[in-house]
Amino acid sequence: MKVLLCVSSSIAVYKSLDLVSKLKQAGHEIVVAMTANAQKIASKVPFKSLSRNEVVTDLFADEAVIAHIALTEWCDVLVAAPASYNLISKIACGIADDAVTTLAAACAKPVIIAPAMNTRMYENPIFIQNLDKLRKLKNYDIIEPAEGYLACGVSGRGRMAPVEEIIGRIEALAAPVKKSPLAGKNIVVTAGPTREYIDTVRFLSNPSTGRMGYALAESAVKAGARVTLISGPVSIKPPAGIREVINVVTTKEMLEAVIDNFDAADVLISAAAPCDFTFNRKLTEKAAKMDIINNGGFKLAATEDILKTAAKKKKKQIVVGFAAEDNNHLENAVRKMKAKSMDMIVLNDVSTKETGFASDFNKITIIKKGLENSPADYEKASKLECAGIILSNIEALMKKEKRKKSDVL
Ligand SMILES: Cc1cc2nc3c(=O)[nH]c(=O)nc-3n(C[C@H](O)[C@H](O)[C@H](O)COP(=O)(O)O)c2cc1C
């Protein structure tokens, strides 16, 4: 890939040197452009040495070349990392008053933005609006910053995303070459459990680890899809290349995140295990054990069904659900698929310890709408392999839909 790396001023500039080095080692070509303020934090010399190209700092340095036009025609992707508050806001407002912002203005190729800044700046309402403007543009991909220790000495959200994640996102752009029907599609994957609290520390949940959903998200990224991962509390790291990770805790939060992202989705894969029950009340502080018992305990109430609610808004979306069953497998899965207007259901057997919850393996059966009598059984396989099988079945559904449409035309 030909990468035009725009570097603005943040202490994370030093991580961009690692980014250049790793991209170069992976065989990519890189041209670096730096803002004037970035050069006050790091010299352009190491960027020049590592990229083995001149660093662009001044559009008027060589009048014979119109750099912003030539470079944005040359590159496959423009990556702004680190992207400062100032750089993001300027791009969002259409300002082009230096080399970096003018390159962004002239770029019609994919643009990847990796913000890095202090938490208060990241949470500034003006900045949120500016970043949202970019998020809505089709060729812009925002890599959310991580939480952690910041250069200003406090902890919070604002650390530039890990270099590996940025590389994953860049390389995912090359994936459409594989011509997967998933390339460029918006895929929303839910993963992990949800929690329903009775007080500030006690909750109802289930043993889901999120591994199946995360494996699906990883495979979808590799197929070139734009993946939004909506995850309950899990202890695994999101795979590289995810467009947006939305962390939720309760079933209601997961439902809201799914609904917010459903209209723009081409495919919804619901691999999460949300709690089916919540409590009739939640205490605002930790209660003593006997107080809970003596005050009548808690009653269970059903949570709103995420897939069923989302599927009601269904237009073009392919909706895929999971059924974790330990008895009456097929019958229950087919009933679930019909009740929730799914196009496909993945049945996983959770009756043994070797497959299903908290295992690296799964044994799946896939049932498609209209083919309820022909379930496809697969051998026990790793969750990543199962993800590949599930995605190829979704690809087949997409091809079928496309054929149907062209028959009508
Ligand atoms: C040492 C230092 C570190 C800074 N780190 C950041 C940062 O991480 N993110 C940010 O948005 N601004 C940061 N700033 C503030 C920017 O440098 C400032 O807003 C500048 O005008 C941005 O210019 P640029 O976007 O053209 O590089 C930092 C400033 C200093 C002095």
Short mmCIF file of C-alpha atoms and ligand atoms in Angstrom, two decimals:
data_model
loop_
_atom_site.label_atom_id
_atom_site.label_comp_id
_atom_site.label_asym_id
_atom_site.label_seq_id
_atom_site.Cartn_x
_atom_site.Cartn_y
_atom_site.Cartn_z
CA MET A 1 0.00 0.00 0.00
CA LYS A 2 1.08 3.59 -0.54
CA VAL A 3 0.56 5.37 2.77
CA LEU A 4 0.54 9.16 3.18
CA LEU A 5 1.13 9.59 6.91
CA CYS A 6 0.16 12.97 8.34
CA VAL A 7 1.70 13.69 11.73
CA SER A 8 0.42 16.48 13.96
CA SER A 9 1.65 17.64 17.34
CA SER A 10 1.26 15.25 20.24
CA ILE A 11 3.71 13.30 22.35
CA ALA A 12 2.33 10.28 20.43
CA VAL A 13 4.48 11.49 17.49
CA TYR A 14 7.04 9.02 18.83
CA LYS A 15 4.62 6.14 18.28
CA SER A 16 4.31 7.24 14.65
CA LEU A 17 8.00 6.51 14.19
CA ASP A 18 7.24 2.93 15.21
CA LEU A 19 4.28 2.99 12.81
CA VAL A 20 6.52 4.08 9.93
CA SER A 21 9.12 1.45 10.81
CA LYS A 22 6.56 -1.38 11.03
CA LEU A 23 4.76 -0.33 7.84
CA LYS A 24 8.08 -0.20 6.00
CA GLN A 25 9.05 -3.67 7.31
CA ALA A 26 5.68 -4.98 6.08
CA GLY A 27 6.55 -3.74 2.57
CA HIS A 28 4.42 -0.58 2.38
CA GLU A 29 5.59 2.69 0.83
CA ILE A 30 5.33 5.75 3.06
CA VAL A 31 5.53 9.49 2.62
CA VAL A 32 5.30 11.50 5.85
CA ALA A 33 3.90 15.02 6.15
CA MET A 34 4.32 16.94 9.41
CA THR A 35 2.67 20.02 10.85
CA ALA A 36 4.96 22.84 12.01
CA ASN A 37 4.01 22.10 15.63
CA ALA A 38 4.72 18.38 15.25
CA GLN A 39 8.26 19.33 14.27
CA LYS A 40 8.60 21.15 17.59
CA ILE A 41 8.03 17.78 19.32
CA ALA A 42 10.04 15.52 16.99
CA SER A 43 12.47 16.25 14.22
CA LYS A 44 11.63 15.22 10.67
CA VAL A 45 15.00 13.45 10.43
CA PRO A 46 13.96 10.04 11.85
CA PHE A 47 10.79 10.10 9.74
CA LYS A 48 12.90 10.72 6.63
CA SER A 49 15.33 7.94 7.55
CA LEU A 50 12.66 5.37 8.37
CA SER A 51 10.37 6.15 5.41
CA ARG A 52 13.32 6.67 3.05
CA ASN A 53 11.41 9.59 1.54
CA GLU A 54 11.51 13.37 1.92
CA VAL A 55 9.19 14.62 4.66
CA VAL A 56 6.59 17.13 3.45
CA THR A 57 6.39 20.20 5.67
CA ASP A 58 5.94 23.05 3.23
CA LEU A 59 3.74 22.99 0.13
CA PHE A 60 5.80 25.77 -1.41
CA ALA A 61 9.19 24.12 -0.96
CA ASP A 62 9.32 23.02 -4.58
CA GLU A 63 7.15 25.12 -6.91
CA ALA A 64 7.65 22.61 -9.73
CA VAL A 65 5.55 20.00 -7.90
CA ILE A 66 2.03 20.62 -6.61
CA ALA A 67 2.56 18.27 -3.70
CA HIS A 68 -0.98 18.13 -2.30
CA ILE A 69 -2.38 17.05 -5.66
CA ALA A 70 0.47 14.71 -6.64
CA LEU A 71 0.62 12.98 -3.25
CA THR A 72 -3.12 12.49 -2.84
CA GLU A 73 -3.17 10.96 -6.33
CA TRP A 74 -0.18 8.76 -5.43
CA CYS A 75 -1.41 7.40 -2.10
CA ASP A 76 -3.86 4.55 -1.44
CA VAL A 77 -4.68 5.88 2.00
CA LEU A 78 -4.07 9.00 4.06
CA VAL A 79 -3.44 8.25 7.73
CA ALA A 80 -3.47 11.04 10.32
CA ALA A 81 -1.62 9.63 13.34
CA PRO A 82 -1.38 11.21 15.79
CA ALA A 83 -4.31 13.44 14.87
CA SER A 84 -4.46 16.40 17.23
CA TYR A 85 -7.58 18.23 18.41
CA ASN A 86 -6.52 21.05 16.16
CA LEU A 87 -5.91 18.92 13.06
CA ILE A 88 -9.22 17.05 13.35
CA SER A 89 -11.16 20.25 13.96
CA LYS A 90 -9.48 22.01 11.04
CA ILE A 91 -10.19 19.14 8.64
CA ALA A 92 -13.82 18.96 9.82
CA CYS A 93 -14.24 22.70 9.22
CA GLY A 94 -12.66 22.60 5.77
CA ILE A 95 -9.57 24.58 6.72
CA ALA A 96 -6.51 24.03 4.52
CA ASP A 97 -3.85 26.44 5.78
CA ASP A 98 -0.74 24.22 5.88
CA ALA A 99 0.69 21.16 4.12
CA VAL A 100 -1.11 18.55 6.26
CA THR A 101 -4.59 20.11 6.18
CA THR A 102 -4.28 20.81 2.44
CA LEU A 103 -3.35 17.17 1.80
CA ALA A 104 -6.46 16.11 3.75
CA ALA A 105 -8.59 18.58 1.81
CA ALA A 106 -7.35 17.25 -1.54
CA CYS A 107 -7.70 13.59 -0.59
CA ALA A 108 -10.59 11.59 -2.04
CA LYS A 109 -9.02 8.26 -0.99
CA PRO A 110 -9.73 6.46 2.30
CA VAL A 111 -8.66 8.53 5.31
CA ILE A 112 -7.81 6.95 8.66
CA ILE A 113 -7.77 9.22 11.69
CA ALA A 114 -6.10 8.19 14.96
CA PRO A 115 -6.86 10.91 17.53
CA ALA A 116 -4.47 11.51 20.43
CA MET A 117 -5.09 14.10 23.10
CA ASN A 118 -5.92 14.87 26.71
CA THR A 119 -9.32 13.49 27.86
CA ARG A 120 -10.83 16.94 28.43
CA MET A 121 -9.95 17.90 24.87
CA TYR A 122 -11.35 14.59 23.57
CA GLU A 123 -14.58 15.19 25.49
CA ASN A 124 -14.89 18.85 24.52
CA PRO A 125 -18.38 19.22 22.95
CA ILE A 126 -17.00 21.28 20.06
CA PHE A 127 -14.48 18.55 19.29
CA ILE A 128 -17.14 15.80 19.57
CA GLN A 129 -19.16 17.60 16.88
CA ASN A 130 -16.10 17.97 14.65
CA LEU A 131 -15.12 14.32 15.00
CA ASP A 132 -18.71 13.21 14.37
CA LYS A 133 -18.69 15.20 11.14
CA LEU A 134 -15.72 13.16 9.92
CA ARG A 135 -17.16 9.90 11.27
CA LYS A 136 -20.18 10.36 9.00
CA LEU A 137 -18.07 10.71 5.84
CA LYS A 138 -17.89 7.53 3.83
CA ASN A 139 -14.14 7.60 3.22
CA TYR A 140 -13.24 8.49 6.83
CA ASP A 141 -12.45 5.85 9.40
CA ILE A 142 -11.83 6.95 12.99
CA ILE A 143 -9.73 4.68 15.21
CA GLU A 144 -10.98 5.43 18.69
CA PRO A 145 -8.21 6.32 21.17
CA ALA A 146 -7.59 4.00 24.07
CA GLU A 147 -7.87 4.69 27.78
CA GLY A 148 -4.70 4.82 29.86
CA TYR A 149 -1.90 7.00 31.16
CA LEU A 150 -1.60 10.25 29.20
CA ALA A 151 1.46 12.44 28.71
CA CYS A 152 -0.17 15.16 30.85
CA GLY A 153 0.12 12.84 33.87
CA VAL A 154 -3.50 11.74 34.22
CA SER A 155 -5.32 8.60 33.11
CA GLY A 156 -8.27 8.70 30.76
CA ARG A 157 -9.38 8.27 27.16
CA GLY A 158 -7.11 9.93 24.63
CA ARG A 159 -4.09 7.67 24.08
CA MET A 160 -3.49 7.10 20.39
CA ALA A 161 -4.69 3.61 19.39
CA PRO A 162 -1.92 0.99 19.33
CA VAL A 163 0.25 1.01 16.22
CA GLU A 164 -0.79 -2.61 15.45
CA GLU A 165 -4.42 -1.52 15.32
CA ILE A 166 -3.63 1.31 12.89
CA ILE A 167 -1.66 -1.11 10.69
CA GLY A 168 -4.57 -3.58 10.83
CA ARG A 169 -6.93 -0.87 9.65
CA ILE A 170 -4.58 0.16 6.81
CA GLU A 171 -4.11 -3.45 5.67
CA ALA A 172 -7.85 -4.13 5.89
CA LEU A 173 -8.22 -1.63 3.05
CA ALA A 174 -6.23 -3.96 0.82
CA ALA A 175 -8.61 -6.82 1.62
CA PRO A 176 -11.34 -5.82 -0.87
CA VAL A 177 -8.99 -7.09 -3.57
CA LYS A 178 -10.18 -10.52 -2.46
CA LYS A 179 -13.59 -9.46 -3.84
CA SER A 180 -15.51 -10.68 -0.84
CA PRO A 181 -19.11 -9.46 -1.02
CA LEU A 182 -18.50 -8.27 2.53
CA ALA A 183 -15.81 -5.81 1.41
CA GLY A 184 -16.83 -2.25 2.23
CA LYS A 185 -20.08 -3.40 3.90
CA ASN A 186 -21.09 -2.15 7.33
CA ILE A 187 -21.24 -5.10 9.68
CA VAL A 188 -22.41 -4.77 13.25
CA VAL A 189 -21.34 -7.61 15.56
CA THR A 190 -22.52 -7.96 19.14
CA ALA A 191 -20.42 -10.01 21.53
CA GLY A 192 -20.06 -11.06 25.13
CA PRO A 193 -22.49 -11.13 28.02
CA THR A 194 -24.47 -8.29 29.55
CA ARG A 195 -24.96 -7.64 33.25
CA GLU A 196 -28.08 -6.71 35.19
CA TYR A 197 -27.32 -5.24 38.59
CA ILE A 198 -29.34 -5.46 41.81
CA ASP A 199 -27.05 -2.97 43.55
CA THR A 200 -23.70 -1.40 42.79
CA VAL A 201 -21.72 -4.66 43.04
CA ARG A 202 -24.04 -7.66 42.51
CA PHE A 203 -25.27 -8.65 39.10
CA LEU A 204 -26.88 -11.37 37.01
CA SER A 205 -24.91 -12.49 33.94
CA ASN A 206 -23.76 -15.60 32.05
CA PRO A 207 -20.44 -17.28 31.16
CA SER A 208 -20.09 -15.78 27.65
CA THR A 209 -16.48 -14.67 27.02
CA GLY A 210 -17.12 -12.82 23.76
CA ARG A 211 -14.67 -15.07 21.86
CA MET A 212 -17.15 -16.08 19.14
CA GLY A 213 -18.23 -12.49 18.47
CA TYR A 214 -14.65 -11.21 18.49
CA ALA A 215 -13.64 -13.99 16.06
CA LEU A 216 -16.49 -12.94 13.76
CA ALA A 217 -15.42 -9.31 13.98
CA GLU A 218 -11.81 -10.29 13.16
CA SER A 219 -12.85 -12.38 10.14
CA ALA A 220 -15.17 -9.64 8.88
CA VAL A 221 -12.32 -7.09 9.06
CA LYS A 222 -10.12 -9.48 7.09
CA ALA A 223 -12.87 -9.72 4.45
CA GLY A 224 -12.65 -5.94 4.09
CA ALA A 225 -15.85 -5.06 5.99
CA ARG A 226 -16.32 -1.93 8.09
CA VAL A 227 -16.98 -3.50 11.45
CA THR A 228 -18.71 -2.03 14.48
CA LEU A 229 -18.26 -4.25 17.52
CA ILE A 230 -20.78 -3.82 20.34
CA SER A 231 -19.33 -5.63 23.29
CA GLY A 232 -20.47 -6.50 26.77
CA PRO A 233 -17.86 -6.76 29.57
CA VAL A 234 -15.16 -9.23 28.46
CA SER A 235 -11.49 -9.68 29.20
CA ILE A 236 -10.21 -10.05 25.63
CA LYS A 237 -8.83 -7.30 23.40
CA PRO A 238 -10.76 -6.24 20.28
CA PRO A 239 -9.06 -7.41 17.08
CA ALA A 240 -7.14 -4.87 15.00
CA GLY A 241 -8.94 -3.03 12.27
CA ILE A 242 -12.36 -2.60 13.92
CA ARG A 243 -13.99 0.67 12.84
CA GLU A 244 -15.64 1.29 16.20
CA VAL A 245 -15.83 -0.65 19.45
CA ILE A 246 -18.82 0.26 21.60
CA ASN A 247 -18.54 -1.05 25.15
CA VAL A 248 -21.81 -1.65 26.96
CA VAL A 249 -22.80 -3.26 30.24
CA THR A 250 -26.55 -3.85 30.38
CA THR A 251 -28.96 -5.39 27.87
CA LYS A 252 -30.67 -2.00 27.51
CA GLU A 253 -27.34 -0.35 26.61
CA MET A 254 -26.61 -3.10 24.09
CA LEU A 255 -30.09 -2.69 22.58
CA GLU A 256 -29.62 1.09 22.27
CA ALA A 257 -26.21 0.66 20.60
CA VAL A 258 -27.64 -1.89 18.14
CA ILE A 259 -30.59 0.36 17.28
CA ASP A 260 -28.27 3.39 16.82
CA ASN A 261 -26.17 1.43 14.34
CA PHE A 262 -28.82 -0.69 12.64
CA ASP A 263 -29.99 1.69 9.89
CA ALA A 264 -26.47 2.08 8.50
CA ALA A 265 -25.73 -1.66 8.79
CA ASP A 266 -25.74 -4.13 5.91
CA VAL A 267 -25.42 -7.09 8.24
CA LEU A 268 -26.17 -7.54 11.95
CA ILE A 269 -24.56 -10.56 13.59
CA SER A 270 -25.87 -11.01 17.09
CA ALA A 271 -23.33 -13.24 18.80
CA ALA A 272 -23.76 -11.68 22.25
CA ALA A 273 -25.43 -13.44 25.14
CA PRO A 274 -27.49 -10.61 26.62
CA CYS A 275 -29.27 -11.24 29.92
CA ASP A 276 -32.88 -12.17 29.27
CA PHE A 277 -33.85 -10.91 32.69
CA THR A 278 -33.37 -7.74 34.65
CA PHE A 279 -34.58 -6.84 38.13
CA ASN A 280 -37.67 -4.89 39.04
CA ARG A 281 -35.47 -2.37 40.90
CA LYS A 282 -31.80 -1.48 41.32
CA LEU A 283 -30.34 -0.24 44.59
CA THR A 284 -28.08 2.78 44.30
CA GLU A 285 -25.64 1.49 46.92
CA LYS A 286 -24.42 -1.90 48.10
CA ALA A 287 -27.08 -3.36 50.36
CA ALA A 288 -26.55 -5.68 53.34
CA LYS A 289 -27.46 -9.30 52.59
CA MET A 290 -30.24 -9.55 55.16
CA ASP A 291 -31.67 -6.14 54.22
CA ILE A 292 -32.21 -7.47 50.72
CA ILE A 293 -33.98 -10.59 52.01
CA ASN A 294 -36.02 -8.73 54.62
CA ASN A 295 -37.13 -6.09 52.13
CA GLY A 296 -38.83 -8.59 49.86
CA GLY A 297 -35.85 -9.50 47.63
CA PHE A 298 -36.08 -8.84 43.93
CA LYS A 299 -38.43 -9.87 41.18
CA LEU A 300 -37.24 -10.72 37.71
CA ALA A 301 -38.54 -8.82 34.71
CA ALA A 302 -37.88 -9.73 31.06
CA THR A 303 -35.43 -7.50 29.16
CA GLU A 304 -36.38 -6.28 25.70
CA ASP A 305 -35.24 -8.73 23.02
CA ILE A 306 -32.44 -7.04 21.08
CA LEU A 307 -32.72 -8.99 17.82
CA LYS A 308 -36.49 -8.93 17.74
CA THR A 309 -36.58 -5.16 18.29
CA ALA A 310 -33.85 -4.47 15.72
CA ALA A 311 -35.39 -6.82 13.13
CA LYS A 312 -38.61 -4.76 13.22
CA LYS A 313 -36.63 -1.91 11.63
CA LYS A 314 -35.23 -4.24 9.00
CA LYS A 315 -34.97 -2.92 5.42
CA LYS A 316 -31.96 -4.22 3.47
CA GLN A 317 -30.16 -5.77 6.45
CA ILE A 318 -29.19 -9.41 6.72
CA VAL A 319 -29.88 -10.43 10.33
CA VAL A 320 -28.01 -13.35 11.82
CA GLY A 321 -28.59 -14.69 15.32
CA PHE A 322 -27.24 -17.42 17.56
CA ALA A 323 -29.02 -20.07 19.55
CA ALA A 324 -27.13 -21.61 22.44
CA GLU A 325 -29.17 -24.71 23.13
CA ASP A 326 -28.66 -27.74 25.30
CA ASN A 327 -31.81 -29.60 24.36
CA ASN A 328 -34.36 -29.70 21.52
CA HIS A 329 -31.70 -27.94 19.46
CA LEU A 330 -33.14 -27.69 15.98
CA GLU A 331 -36.74 -27.10 16.90
CA ASN A 332 -35.86 -24.26 19.30
CA ALA A 333 -33.46 -22.65 16.83
CA VAL A 334 -35.99 -22.63 13.98
CA ARG A 335 -38.67 -21.19 16.29
CA LYS A 336 -36.24 -18.48 17.42
CA MET A 337 -35.24 -17.64 13.83
CA LYS A 338 -38.85 -17.19 12.74
CA ALA A 339 -39.91 -15.25 15.84
CA LYS A 340 -37.08 -12.74 15.37
CA SER A 341 -37.22 -12.36 11.55
CA MET A 342 -33.67 -13.66 11.15
CA ASP A 343 -32.19 -14.62 7.78
CA MET A 344 -29.92 -17.19 9.35
CA ILE A 345 -29.38 -18.73 12.75
CA VAL A 346 -26.24 -20.36 14.08
CA LEU A 347 -26.99 -23.10 16.52
CA ASN A 348 -24.26 -23.93 18.98
CA ASP A 349 -24.40 -26.85 21.28
CA VAL A 350 -23.60 -25.73 24.83
CA SER A 351 -24.38 -29.09 26.40
CA THR A 352 -20.70 -30.14 26.48
CA LYS A 353 -17.67 -28.45 28.09
CA GLU A 354 -15.56 -28.77 24.90
CA THR A 355 -17.72 -26.41 22.85
CA GLY A 356 -19.79 -23.28 23.39
CA PHE A 357 -19.36 -20.91 26.35
CA ALA A 358 -15.78 -20.19 27.52
CA SER A 359 -14.26 -22.66 25.08
CA ASP A 360 -12.00 -21.89 22.11
CA PHE A 361 -14.05 -24.34 20.09
CA ASN A 362 -17.55 -24.50 18.82
CA LYS A 363 -19.73 -27.03 17.05
CA ILE A 364 -22.19 -25.20 14.87
CA THR A 365 -25.23 -25.93 12.74
CA ILE A 366 -26.43 -23.27 10.33
CA ILE A 367 -30.07 -22.89 9.40
CA LYS A 368 -31.19 -20.43 6.75
CA LYS A 369 -34.60 -18.84 6.24
CA GLY A 370 -36.60 -20.90 3.73
CA LEU A 371 -34.26 -23.86 4.20
CA GLU A 372 -35.40 -24.81 7.69
CA ASN A 373 -35.49 -28.48 6.72
CA SER A 374 -31.89 -28.49 5.47
CA PRO A 375 -29.70 -27.49 8.42
CA ALA A 376 -25.97 -27.61 7.67
CA ASP A 377 -23.97 -29.39 10.37
CA TYR A 378 -20.26 -28.59 10.77
CA GLU A 379 -17.54 -30.47 12.61
CA LYS A 380 -16.14 -29.12 15.89
CA ALA A 381 -13.72 -26.30 14.98
CA SER A 382 -11.95 -23.30 16.53
CA LYS A 383 -14.10 -20.21 16.98
CA LEU A 384 -12.05 -18.45 14.28
CA GLU A 385 -12.72 -21.29 11.85
CA CYS A 386 -16.40 -21.22 12.79
CA ALA A 387 -16.39 -17.45 12.12
CA GLY A 388 -15.03 -18.14 8.61
CA ILE A 389 -17.81 -20.68 7.99
CA ILE A 390 -20.50 -18.29 9.25
CA LEU A 391 -19.19 -15.43 7.11
CA SER A 392 -19.08 -17.57 3.96
CA ASN A 393 -22.72 -18.45 4.59
CA ILE A 394 -23.51 -14.74 4.95
CA GLU A 395 -21.60 -14.06 1.71
CA ALA A 396 -23.76 -16.71 0.02
CA LEU A 397 -26.91 -14.98 1.32
CA MET A 398 -25.63 -11.64 -0.01
CA LYS A 399 -24.92 -13.11 -3.45
CA LYS A 400 -28.41 -14.64 -3.49
CA GLU A 401 -29.97 -11.27 -2.59
CA LYS A 402 -27.96 -9.60 -5.36
CA ARG A 403 -29.11 -12.20 -7.90
CA LYS A 404 -32.74 -11.69 -6.79
CA LYS A 405 -32.40 -7.95 -7.31
CA SER A 406 -30.86 -8.31 -10.78
CA ASP A 407 -33.64 -10.78 -11.76
CA VAL A 408 -36.20 -8.09 -10.88
CA LEU A 409 -34.34 -5.46 -12.92
C1 LIG B 1 4.27 18.93 24.61
C2 LIG B 1 2.93 19.11 23.98
C3 LIG B 1 2.13 18.02 23.74
C4 LIG B 1 0.89 18.19 23.12
N1 LIG B 1 0.12 17.10 22.89
C5 LIG B 1 -1.06 17.24 22.27
C6 LIG B 1 -1.84 16.09 21.99
O1 LIG B 1 -1.51 14.95 22.32
N2 LIG B 1 -2.99 16.27 21.30
C7 LIG B 1 -3.43 17.51 20.92
O2 LIG B 1 -4.50 17.59 20.31
N3 LIG B 1 -2.71 18.60 21.20
C8 LIG B 1 -1.55 18.50 21.86
N4 LIG B 1 -0.80 19.62 22.14
C9 LIG B 1 -1.31 20.94 21.74
C10 LIG B 1 -1.04 21.17 20.25
O3 LIG B 1 0.34 21.14 20.02
C11 LIG B 1 -1.64 22.49 19.77
O4 LIG B 1 -3.05 22.45 19.85
C12 LIG B 1 -1.20 22.82 18.36
O5 LIG B 1 -1.70 24.08 18.00
C13 LIG B 1 -1.66 21.78 17.37
O6 LIG B 1 -1.02 21.97 16.14
P1 LIG B 1 -1.07 20.94 14.92
O7 LIG B 1 -2.39 20.29 14.99
O8 LIG B 1 -0.91 21.79 13.72
O9 LIG B 1 0.06 20.00 15.07
C14 LIG B 1 0.44 19.48 22.76
C15 LIG B 1 1.26 20.56 23.00
C16 LIG B 1 2.48 20.41 23.63
C17 LIG B 1 3.32 21.61 23.91
#
